[in-house]
Amino acid sequence: MEIHILASGSTGNAALFKFGNTTLLVDTGISARRIEQGMAEVGLKAGDLDGILISHEHNDHIKGLDVLVRRHQIPVFTRPKTWEKLPCRHNFLPECCLEIEQEFSIGAVRINAFDISHDAVDPVGFSFYYQKKKVVMLTDLGVVSSRVEKALEGAHAAVIEANHDLDMLENGPYPRFLKQRIKSSNGHLSNVHTGRLLARLPCLPGMRVFLAHLSQQNNHPDLAEKTVARILSSSGYKPGKDIYLYRTFPNSRSSISL
Ligand SMILES: [Zn+2]
Ligand SMILES: [Zn+2]
């Protein structure tokens, strides 16, 4: 199994998962050209994709969707209300526009889509099950519900948002309404939120965690990793042993295989 975060941050998100012969892309928030380049770097072509999953309709998750799907006729999976927010659907073949339910499968992968709290019409997180392994994709959420905690239980790997540092957000350049929006229950998780979430979960030993969707204005990869690691350490976890943290970047790839 391989996970390649092609890009992550407020400017654009795309995460590539290779489960054996099944290749999935979650979100297309960078250009089709960059997705094709990122896939080529790991020996794959866009035509190899078995499906594209869209978490929600914000531009940093769909920017490259129209061109990518028109160019390669890849099936796209999202919720019905999210489809209504995607005018590009009219450019796609009907067989490329697929609606997801709570449980579905693509190729060899079983997928569970679960509700998250965010200011989009019907946003989702995803749990992937493949050969006794579970991987969770979880960005763009303002609060951690019991449903989200349940989704993370027993995960071997997860891509989790650590969007902002609260002090950087407070003292940063964003207007007040935007700061409030980010901090709200429909906004984004801070580094501290994410650290606490991981610290209170019954994590599997050696769980791999990508810290994702970092704000370029209100966070820094060093700070996100240090904050989460500090909270984990104070809860008795040994980062780098009990749990592995990986940074993600807006303009370069971050990969693991497991
Ligand atoms: Zn969003
Ligand atoms: Zn986003």
XYZ file of N, CA and C and ligand atoms in Angstrom:
776
model
N 0.847 -1.190 0.000
C 0.000 0.000 0.000
C 0.891 1.253 0.000
N 0.546 2.201 -0.823
C 1.335 3.443 -0.871
C 0.404 4.646 -0.674
N 0.916 5.636 0.042
C 0.181 6.906 0.183
C 1.108 8.015 -0.303
N 0.618 8.793 -1.235
C 1.387 9.918 -1.762
C 0.534 11.177 -1.639
N 0.929 12.067 -0.757
C 0.229 13.347 -0.668
C 0.869 14.245 -1.730
N 0.182 14.394 -2.846
C 0.760 15.146 -3.979
C 0.858 16.623 -3.629
N -0.134 17.121 -2.905
C -0.124 18.517 -2.448
C -1.102 18.626 -1.296
N -0.763 19.467 -0.326
C -1.675 19.662 0.792
C -1.470 21.049 1.376
N -2.554 21.717 1.660
C -2.477 23.069 2.207
C -3.702 23.853 1.787
N -3.770 25.097 2.233
C -4.950 25.901 1.910
C -5.072 26.178 0.419
N -3.960 26.033 -0.321
C -3.995 26.374 -1.752
C -4.378 25.200 -2.642
N -4.334 23.983 -2.124
C -4.718 22.866 -2.976
C -4.364 21.525 -2.365
N -5.291 20.555 -2.533
C -5.137 19.249 -1.897
C -5.395 18.118 -2.877
N -4.489 17.147 -2.880
C -4.687 15.939 -3.683
C -3.875 14.824 -3.030
N -4.545 13.708 -2.717
C -3.882 12.584 -2.038
C -4.113 11.314 -2.849
N -3.014 10.647 -3.154
C -3.055 9.459 -4.002
C -2.835 8.223 -3.133
N -3.708 7.219 -3.307
C -3.609 5.983 -2.529
C -3.503 4.811 -3.494
N -2.502 3.975 -3.283
C -2.370 2.784 -4.111
C -2.538 1.579 -3.191
N -3.672 0.903 -3.363
C -3.961 -0.300 -2.578
C -3.815 -1.482 -3.532
N -2.654 -2.095 -3.577
C -2.439 -3.157 -4.568
C -2.629 -2.582 -5.955
N -3.570 -3.176 -6.711
C -3.809 -2.685 -8.078
C -4.891 -1.622 -8.151
N -5.439 -1.246 -7.010
C -6.494 -0.225 -7.017
C -5.880 1.130 -6.653
N -6.041 2.095 -7.543
C -5.443 3.417 -7.340
C -6.543 4.460 -7.234
N -6.516 5.194 -6.142
C -7.567 6.191 -5.880
C -6.932 7.552 -5.611
N -7.642 8.580 -6.033
C -7.215 9.945 -5.741
C -8.309 10.591 -4.890
N -7.934 11.153 -3.758
C -8.908 11.908 -2.962
C -8.629 13.386 -3.179
N -9.573 14.058 -3.767
C -9.549 15.491 -4.055
C -8.559 15.857 -5.170
N -8.922 16.921 -5.851
C -8.187 17.341 -7.055
C -8.004 18.858 -6.995
N -7.445 19.333 -5.881
C -7.353 20.776 -5.661
C -6.135 21.451 -6.257
N -5.403 20.715 -7.092
C -4.300 21.314 -7.862
C -4.579 21.041 -9.332
N -3.813 21.653 -10.222
C -4.132 21.522 -11.645
C -3.980 20.072 -12.101
N -4.696 19.741 -13.174
C -4.588 18.391 -13.749
C -3.134 18.107 -14.119
N -2.440 19.111 -14.621
C -1.034 18.926 -15.010
C -0.183 18.532 -13.798
N -0.397 19.192 -12.687
C 0.377 18.856 -11.477
C 0.011 17.467 -10.948
N -1.255 17.097 -11.067
C -1.639 15.740 -10.636
C -0.950 14.709 -11.530
N -0.962 14.961 -12.839
C -0.305 14.033 -13.772
C 1.192 13.946 -13.471
N 1.815 15.091 -13.199
C 3.259 15.098 -12.879
C 3.535 14.331 -11.591
N 2.719 14.594 -10.566
C 2.902 13.913 -9.277
C 2.742 12.409 -9.426
N 1.778 11.991 -10.247
C 1.575 10.557 -10.465
C 2.748 9.966 -11.239
N 3.254 10.712 -12.210
C 4.397 10.224 -12.999
C 5.617 10.015 -12.098
N 5.793 10.893 -11.117
C 6.936 10.769 -10.193
C 6.923 9.437 -9.436
N 5.733 8.870 -9.259
C 5.666 7.592 -8.534
C 5.306 6.443 -9.480
N 5.543 6.671 -10.774
C 5.404 5.595 -11.757
C 3.976 5.299 -12.170
N 3.091 6.276 -12.011
C 1.688 6.054 -12.363
C 1.224 7.080 -13.382
N 0.140 6.729 -14.071
C -0.490 7.667 -15.016
C -1.907 7.969 -14.532
N -2.415 9.114 -14.924
C -3.789 9.462 -14.515
C -4.775 8.397 -14.987
N -4.484 7.805 -16.143
C -5.347 6.736 -16.667
C -5.372 5.499 -15.781
N -4.409 5.387 -14.867
C -4.393 4.244 -13.930
C -5.410 4.410 -12.804
N -5.978 5.607 -12.653
C -6.886 5.843 -11.520
C -8.179 5.045 -11.676
N -8.555 4.335 -10.620
C -9.826 3.619 -10.615
C -10.960 4.513 -10.146
N -10.607 5.604 -9.499
C -11.646 6.518 -9.062
C -11.051 7.763 -8.427
N -11.846 8.839 -8.520
C -11.510 10.080 -7.826
C -12.612 10.294 -6.796
N -12.224 10.517 -5.551
C -13.213 10.797 -4.504
C -13.114 12.269 -4.138
N -14.260 12.916 -4.066
C -14.268 14.341 -3.727
C -14.892 14.507 -2.341
N -14.133 15.115 -1.429
C -14.610 15.269 -0.044
C -15.659 16.367 0.074
N -15.445 17.472 -0.656
C -16.402 18.580 -0.646
C -16.039 19.550 -1.769
N -16.884 20.546 -1.979
C -16.833 21.336 -3.215
C -15.895 22.545 -3.169
N -15.179 22.774 -2.069
C -14.304 23.955 -2.024
C -13.211 23.856 -3.091
N -12.824 25.046 -3.601
C -11.917 25.085 -4.743
C -10.578 24.402 -4.478
N -10.105 24.473 -3.234
C -8.812 23.828 -2.927
C -8.912 22.302 -2.932
N -10.094 21.766 -3.281
C -10.280 20.309 -3.389
C -10.750 19.880 -4.775
N -11.079 20.848 -5.633
C -11.644 20.459 -6.947
C -11.008 21.171 -8.143
N -10.020 22.034 -7.882
C -9.483 22.891 -8.944
C -9.166 22.143 -10.252
N -8.557 20.968 -10.139
C -8.120 20.247 -11.350
C -9.125 19.242 -11.873
N -10.285 19.150 -11.205
C -11.230 18.061 -11.511
C -11.721 18.080 -12.957
N -12.173 19.232 -13.406
C -12.793 19.335 -14.728
C -11.836 18.838 -15.816
N -10.631 19.392 -15.824
C -9.678 19.031 -16.880
C -9.261 17.560 -16.749
N -8.993 17.131 -15.546
C -8.507 15.761 -15.338
C -9.524 14.722 -15.826
N -10.797 14.954 -15.493
C -11.821 13.966 -15.843
C -12.141 14.032 -17.335
N -12.179 15.235 -17.891
C -12.429 15.333 -19.336
C -11.297 14.691 -20.129
N -10.072 14.839 -19.616
C -8.917 14.314 -20.332
C -8.829 12.782 -20.234
N -9.216 12.227 -19.088
C -8.940 10.789 -18.861
C -10.193 9.948 -18.577
N -11.375 10.556 -18.546
C -12.637 9.804 -18.331
C -12.570 8.928 -17.080
N -12.202 9.533 -15.957
C -12.068 8.762 -14.713
C -13.388 8.852 -13.933
N -13.862 7.749 -13.355
C -15.079 7.839 -12.533
C -14.852 8.694 -11.286
N -15.809 9.565 -11.009
C -15.714 10.467 -9.857
C -16.820 10.107 -8.867
N -16.458 10.035 -7.602
C -17.401 9.629 -6.559
C -17.548 10.764 -5.551
N -18.779 11.231 -5.361
C -19.040 12.161 -4.266
C -20.518 12.095 -3.883
N -20.882 12.874 -2.884
C -22.261 12.829 -2.418
C -23.172 13.630 -3.358
N -24.465 13.265 -3.431
C -25.385 13.929 -4.365
C -25.422 15.454 -4.218
N -25.439 15.955 -2.980
C -25.517 17.415 -2.797
C -24.230 18.081 -3.270
N -23.116 17.393 -3.127
C -21.843 17.957 -3.604
C -21.845 18.006 -5.128
N -22.365 16.967 -5.779
C -22.476 17.007 -7.243
C -23.232 18.253 -7.717
N -24.285 18.611 -6.977
C -25.068 19.795 -7.383
C -24.232 21.065 -7.352
N -23.177 21.056 -6.539
C -22.302 22.229 -6.430
C -21.144 22.192 -7.423
N -21.128 21.181 -8.280
C -20.014 21.030 -9.223
C -20.523 21.211 -10.655
N -20.541 22.449 -11.158
C -21.050 22.659 -12.519
C -20.281 21.863 -13.568
N -19.026 21.520 -13.278
C -18.227 20.773 -14.253
C -18.810 19.402 -14.541
N -19.770 18.956 -13.711
C -20.359 17.630 -13.953
C -21.007 17.554 -15.339
N -21.468 18.719 -15.828
C -22.113 18.729 -17.142
C -21.117 18.421 -18.266
N -19.831 18.544 -17.973
C -18.811 18.236 -18.970
C -18.407 16.766 -18.961
N -18.918 16.005 -17.971
C -18.454 14.621 -17.810
C -19.453 13.645 -18.411
N -18.953 12.486 -18.813
C -19.837 11.400 -19.234
C -20.656 10.961 -18.021
N -21.925 10.587 -18.250
C -22.756 10.175 -17.100
C -22.098 9.061 -16.285
N -21.400 8.153 -16.953
C -20.790 7.034 -16.215
C -19.615 7.470 -15.344
N -19.179 8.720 -15.505
C -18.104 9.235 -14.641
C -18.660 9.940 -13.400
N -19.975 10.138 -13.324
C -20.572 10.881 -12.209
C -21.277 9.913 -11.265
N -20.592 9.467 -10.234
C -21.139 8.442 -9.357
C -21.399 9.010 -7.966
N -22.541 8.613 -7.422
C -22.921 9.099 -6.094
C -22.505 8.082 -5.046
N -22.000 8.571 -3.929
C -21.568 7.634 -2.902
C -22.606 7.518 -1.802
N -22.610 6.339 -1.223
C -23.407 6.094 -0.034
C -22.424 5.930 1.113
N -22.952 5.485 2.235
C -22.048 5.355 3.383
C -20.978 4.302 3.148
N -21.384 3.178 2.550
C -20.435 2.083 2.297
C -20.417 1.785 0.814
N -19.256 1.699 0.246
C -19.147 1.299 -1.160
C -17.756 0.740 -1.406
N -17.573 0.190 -2.588
C -16.262 -0.387 -2.911
C -15.796 0.136 -4.254
N -14.501 0.285 -4.378
C -13.881 0.550 -5.679
C -12.746 -0.458 -5.803
N -12.794 -1.271 -6.846
C -11.780 -2.317 -6.998
C -11.719 -3.161 -5.737
N -10.507 -3.312 -5.195
C -10.299 -4.187 -4.045
C -10.482 -3.453 -2.711
N -10.933 -2.219 -2.760
C -10.978 -1.395 -1.543
C -12.417 -1.154 -1.100
N -12.652 -1.403 0.172
C -13.955 -1.061 0.752
C -13.823 0.321 1.377
N -14.836 1.143 1.181
C -14.734 2.538 1.618
C -15.945 2.895 2.472
N -15.674 3.599 3.545
C -16.740 4.125 4.376
C -16.638 5.651 4.334
N -17.740 6.297 3.986
C -17.760 7.765 3.964
C -18.504 8.243 5.206
N -17.904 9.172 5.935
C -18.552 9.621 7.172
C -18.641 11.152 7.197
N -19.674 11.639 7.891
C -19.927 13.087 7.971
C -18.820 13.805 8.726
N -18.474 14.973 8.244
C -17.596 15.856 9.013
C -18.243 17.244 9.053
N -17.811 18.044 10.016
C -18.415 19.353 10.229
C -17.550 20.425 9.557
N -18.077 21.032 8.481
C -17.294 22.000 7.711
C -18.293 22.852 6.924
N -17.871 24.042 6.510
C -18.839 24.920 5.848
C -18.973 24.619 4.352
N -19.273 23.373 4.065
C -19.564 22.922 2.701
C -20.924 22.233 2.743
N -21.477 21.878 1.572
C -22.871 21.429 1.544
C -23.050 20.044 2.179
N -22.099 19.136 1.977
C -22.248 17.784 2.548
C -20.877 17.089 2.618
N -19.968 17.655 3.416
C -18.578 17.171 3.388
C -18.405 15.793 4.038
N -17.415 15.070 3.552
C -17.159 13.724 4.071
C -15.682 13.467 4.326
N -15.446 12.563 5.272
C -14.137 11.934 5.424
C -14.263 10.509 4.917
N -13.126 9.851 4.717
C -13.159 8.491 4.172
C -12.297 7.553 5.008
N -12.833 6.351 5.245
C -12.008 5.252 5.766
C -11.871 4.234 4.649
N -10.648 3.774 4.426
C -10.374 2.762 3.395
C -9.953 1.472 4.082
N -10.507 0.381 3.615
C -10.147 -0.930 4.153
C -9.593 -1.774 3.013
N -8.369 -2.267 3.219
C -7.746 -3.090 2.196
C -6.844 -4.111 2.885
N -7.135 -5.361 2.672
C -6.307 -6.454 3.226
C -5.981 -6.238 4.707
N -6.993 -6.113 5.525
C -6.828 -5.982 6.982
C -6.148 -4.690 7.408
N -5.956 -3.779 6.475
C -5.388 -2.487 6.849
C -6.468 -1.403 6.696
N -6.384 -0.421 7.556
C -7.344 0.684 7.503
C -6.576 1.998 7.390
N -7.029 2.833 6.475
C -6.408 4.148 6.275
C -7.528 5.192 6.284
N -7.300 6.299 6.960
C -8.357 7.313 7.094
C -7.901 8.640 6.500
N -8.808 9.269 5.784
C -8.557 10.574 5.160
C -9.486 11.591 5.811
N -8.898 12.585 6.462
C -9.709 13.458 7.312
C -9.147 14.878 7.301
N -9.672 15.712 6.409
C -9.277 17.127 6.438
C -10.534 17.987 6.390
N -10.389 19.262 6.654
C -11.499 20.214 6.567
C -12.642 19.859 7.523
N -12.359 20.022 8.806
C -13.416 19.825 9.794
C -13.151 20.755 10.981
N -14.221 21.275 11.528
C -14.071 22.247 12.610
C -14.109 21.624 13.980
N -14.768 20.477 14.105
C -14.832 19.782 15.396
C -14.662 18.291 15.172
N -14.276 17.630 16.247
C -14.116 16.178 16.204
C -15.347 15.552 16.834
N -16.164 14.910 16.028
C -17.362 14.250 16.550
C -16.994 12.838 16.996
N -17.944 12.205 17.689
C -17.692 10.817 18.092
C -17.583 9.932 16.839
N -18.294 10.336 15.779
C -18.224 9.588 14.515
C -16.803 9.631 13.928
N -16.180 10.801 14.043
C -14.811 10.958 13.542
C -13.842 10.123 14.377
N -14.013 10.167 15.703
C -13.137 9.362 16.567
C -13.269 7.890 16.243
N -14.502 7.469 16.029
C -14.768 6.058 15.706
C -14.061 5.698 14.391
N -14.134 6.600 13.431
C -13.504 6.332 12.132
C -12.001 6.135 12.273
N -11.395 6.857 13.197
C -9.936 6.775 13.340
C -9.475 5.555 14.138
N -10.394 4.973 14.895
C -10.015 3.839 15.741
C -9.466 2.697 14.897
N -8.322 2.195 15.302
C -7.758 1.031 14.616
C -7.142 1.341 13.267
N -6.950 2.623 12.952
C -6.343 2.973 11.659
C -4.834 2.703 11.699
N -4.325 2.127 10.626
C -2.881 1.926 10.498
C -2.206 3.209 10.013
N -2.948 3.993 9.271
C -2.414 5.263 8.773
C -3.563 6.245 8.633
N -3.229 7.523 8.739
C -4.260 8.551 8.584
C -3.642 9.819 8.008
N -4.456 10.507 7.246
C -4.099 11.841 6.771
C -5.040 12.774 7.523
N -4.488 13.555 8.438
C -5.331 14.383 9.316
C -4.915 15.846 9.216
N -5.909 16.681 9.183
C -5.631 18.109 9.110
C -5.002 18.637 10.408
N -3.962 19.453 10.246
C -3.449 20.284 11.352
C -3.356 21.666 10.713
N -4.467 22.356 10.681
C -4.602 23.520 9.799
C -3.839 24.745 10.270
N -3.944 25.044 11.564
C -3.374 26.320 12.006
C -2.835 26.229 13.428
N -1.951 27.155 13.707
C -1.521 27.412 15.076
C -2.396 28.555 15.582
N -3.006 28.368 16.727
C -3.980 29.363 17.196
C -3.374 30.756 17.359
N -2.138 30.829 17.893
C -1.500 32.142 18.084
C -1.195 32.802 16.743
N -0.691 31.982 15.795
C -0.400 32.551 14.475
C -1.680 33.054 13.807
N -2.754 32.297 13.983
C -4.035 32.726 13.403
C -4.504 34.030 14.042
N -4.466 34.063 15.369
C -4.927 35.244 16.112
C -4.128 36.488 15.743
N -2.798 36.325 15.624
C -1.921 37.472 15.379
C -1.638 37.691 13.898
N -2.223 36.852 13.052
C -1.918 36.901 11.622
C -2.751 37.924 10.872
N -2.592 37.952 9.537
C -3.180 39.017 8.725
C -4.650 38.814 8.350
N -5.244 37.690 8.668
C -6.613 37.446 8.211
C -7.599 38.407 8.872
N -8.631 38.816 8.135
C -9.677 39.639 8.758
C -10.425 38.832 9.827
N -11.019 39.586 10.763
C -11.668 38.943 11.914
C -12.686 37.873 11.506
N -13.514 38.168 10.485
C -14.570 37.205 10.121
C -13.968 35.878 9.654
N -12.816 35.983 8.976
C -12.173 34.771 8.464
C -11.536 33.978 9.608
N -10.938 34.701 10.569
C -10.386 34.021 11.752
C -11.493 33.261 12.473
N -12.644 33.920 12.617
C -13.773 33.270 13.300
C -14.243 32.048 12.534
N -14.311 32.188 11.226
C -14.764 31.076 10.382
C -13.835 29.867 10.543
N -12.536 30.120 10.524
C -11.558 29.022 10.622
C -11.654 28.332 11.979
N -11.891 29.129 13.040
C -11.936 28.564 14.393
C -13.287 27.922 14.718
N -14.294 28.181 13.886
C -15.651 27.730 14.221
C -15.783 26.216 14.052
N -16.942 25.715 14.485
C -17.172 24.267 14.388
C -17.330 23.818 12.935
N -17.480 24.781 12.018
C -17.520 24.445 10.587
C -16.231 24.827 9.874
N -15.169 25.052 10.665
C -13.923 25.514 10.058
C -12.892 24.415 9.955
N -11.769 24.634 10.659
C -10.625 23.719 10.531
C -10.048 23.384 11.909
N -9.399 22.223 11.997
C -8.738 21.818 13.236
C -7.381 22.491 13.376
N -7.087 22.938 14.585
C -5.768 23.512 14.883
C -4.778 22.383 15.194
N -3.500 22.746 15.292
C -2.471 21.771 15.680
C -2.807 21.124 17.019
N -3.280 21.957 17.963
C -3.591 21.450 19.307
C -4.775 20.475 19.256
N -5.820 20.837 18.505
C -6.964 19.925 18.324
C -6.496 18.557 17.864
N -5.637 18.601 16.839
C -5.212 17.354 16.201
C -4.316 16.553 17.149
N -3.429 17.252 17.857
C -2.588 16.561 18.842
C -3.437 15.888 19.912
N -4.413 16.612 20.416
C -5.272 16.055 21.473
C -6.096 14.878 20.950
N -6.581 15.017 19.725
C -7.354 13.928 19.119
C -6.505 12.655 19.061
N -5.286 12.777 18.558
C -4.419 11.597 18.441
C -4.062 11.057 19.825
N -3.854 11.969 20.782
C -3.431 11.546 22.118
C -4.520 10.772 22.852
N -5.780 11.053 22.545
C -6.832 10.361 23.303
C -7.373 9.135 22.565
N -6.895 8.913 21.343
C -7.349 7.735 20.609
C -6.581 6.513 21.060
N -7.221 5.360 21.025
C -6.449 4.138 21.226
C -5.708 3.814 19.929
N -4.566 4.501 19.698
C -3.853 4.357 18.425
C -3.169 3.005 18.341
N -3.123 2.456 17.137
C -2.353 1.231 16.926
C -0.871 1.560 17.073
N -0.097 0.657 17.625
C 1.343 0.921 17.727
C 1.939 1.125 16.336
N 2.705 2.189 16.195
C 3.337 2.448 14.898
C 2.427 3.097 13.877
N 1.314 3.651 14.323
C 0.403 4.333 13.391
C 1.144 5.451 12.640
N 0.857 5.575 11.349
C 1.492 6.616 10.535
C 0.496 7.747 10.307
N 0.925 8.953 10.580
C 0.005 10.097 10.475
C 0.623 11.213 9.640
N -0.047 11.560 8.561
C 0.329 12.751 7.799
C -0.383 13.953 8.412
N 0.357 14.980 8.733
C -0.262 16.235 9.174
C -0.537 17.061 7.922
N -1.817 17.280 7.641
C -2.213 17.785 6.324
C -2.947 19.120 6.405
N -3.156 19.706 5.226
C -3.945 20.931 5.068
C -3.444 22.051 5.976
N -2.117 22.184 6.071
C -1.546 23.280 6.858
C -1.798 24.607 6.141
N -2.206 25.589 6.912
C -2.356 26.930 6.371
C -0.969 27.528 6.141
N -0.754 28.103 4.956
C 0.549 28.732 4.695
C 0.718 30.023 5.497
N -0.405 30.677 5.798
C -0.368 31.935 6.552
C -0.284 31.708 8.052
N -0.964 30.663 8.519
C -1.194 30.532 9.960
C -0.587 29.277 10.575
N 0.379 28.701 9.877
C 1.012 27.504 10.415
C 2.357 27.317 9.732
N 3.119 26.364 10.240
C 4.401 26.024 9.639
C 4.625 24.534 9.898
N 5.181 23.801 8.930
C 5.342 22.351 9.135
C 6.089 21.999 10.424
N 7.161 22.746 10.742
C 7.912 22.508 11.986
C 7.022 22.644 13.211
N 6.284 23.738 13.216
C 5.437 24.063 14.364
C 4.326 23.026 14.519
N 3.698 22.647 13.413
C 2.620 21.647 13.470
C 3.162 20.348 14.051
N 4.304 19.906 13.538
C 4.857 18.637 13.998
C 5.265 18.724 15.474
N 5.924 19.831 15.840
C 6.367 19.977 17.233
C 5.185 20.014 18.196
N 4.141 20.745 17.818
C 2.978 20.874 18.707
C 2.303 19.518 18.902
N 2.073 18.816 17.807
C 1.404 17.506 17.915
C 2.293 16.529 18.691
N 3.611 16.532 18.404
C 4.535 15.618 19.083
C 4.582 15.916 20.595
N 4.554 17.204 20.943
C 4.597 17.586 22.362
C 3.366 17.051 23.097
N 2.197 17.197 22.483
C 0.960 16.726 23.129
C 0.985 15.194 23.235
N 1.465 14.536 22.192
C 1.546 13.069 22.236
C 2.511 12.624 23.338
N 3.659 13.290 23.417
C 4.659 12.928 24.441
C 4.094 13.099 25.838
N 3.362 14.200 26.045
C 2.841 14.439 27.390
C 1.714 13.463 27.726
N 1.225 12.734 26.720
C 0.214 11.707 26.989
C 0.823 10.317 27.012
N 2.153 10.250 26.994
C 2.804 8.948 27.137
C 3.182 8.275 25.827
N 2.840 8.896 24.691
C 3.239 8.327 23.397
C 4.667 8.753 23.068
N 5.383 7.892 22.368
C 6.704 8.275 21.880
C 6.620 8.518 20.381
N 6.563 9.807 19.972
C 6.541 10.085 18.535
C 7.807 9.535 17.893
N 7.669 8.907 16.737
C 8.817 8.275 16.083
C 8.960 6.822 16.488
N 8.118 6.374 17.431
C 8.165 4.967 17.848
C 6.740 4.402 17.927
N 5.923 5.030 18.790
C 4.535 4.570 18.912
C 3.688 5.110 17.769
N 4.078 6.256 17.287
C 3.294 6.930 16.249
C 4.271 7.757 15.402
N 4.108 7.672 14.104
C 5.017 8.389 13.193
C 4.284 9.573 12.574
N 4.896 10.717 12.638
C 4.286 11.922 12.059
C 5.019 12.293 10.769
N 4.275 12.638 9.746
C 4.856 13.044 8.461
C 4.321 14.420 8.082
N 5.219 15.227 7.568
C 4.809 16.564 7.121
C 4.258 16.490 5.698
N 3.421 17.447 5.360
C 2.941 17.563 3.976
C 3.173 18.999 3.517
N 3.176 19.191 2.202
C 3.590 20.481 1.651
C 2.667 20.907 0.499
N 2.519 22.227 0.319
C 1.654 22.697 -0.775
C 2.233 22.424 -2.163
N 3.568 22.394 -2.246
C 4.190 22.316 -3.578
C 5.137 21.144 -3.765
N 5.125 20.208 -2.831
C 5.944 19.014 -3.072
C 5.275 17.803 -2.420
N 5.705 16.640 -2.867
C 5.054 15.379 -2.502
C 5.603 14.862 -1.177
N 4.751 14.118 -0.485
C 5.151 13.446 0.749
C 4.582 12.025 0.647
N 5.440 11.008 0.770
C 5.023 9.630 0.465
C 5.450 8.648 1.535
N 4.644 7.616 1.728
C 5.068 6.452 2.512
C 4.526 5.197 1.838
N 5.128 4.070 2.166
C 4.486 2.804 1.785
C 4.379 1.956 3.053
N 3.360 1.148 3.124
C 3.179 0.313 4.309
C 2.513 -0.993 3.914
Zn -12.970 23.196 2.766
Zn -9.696 22.656 2.165
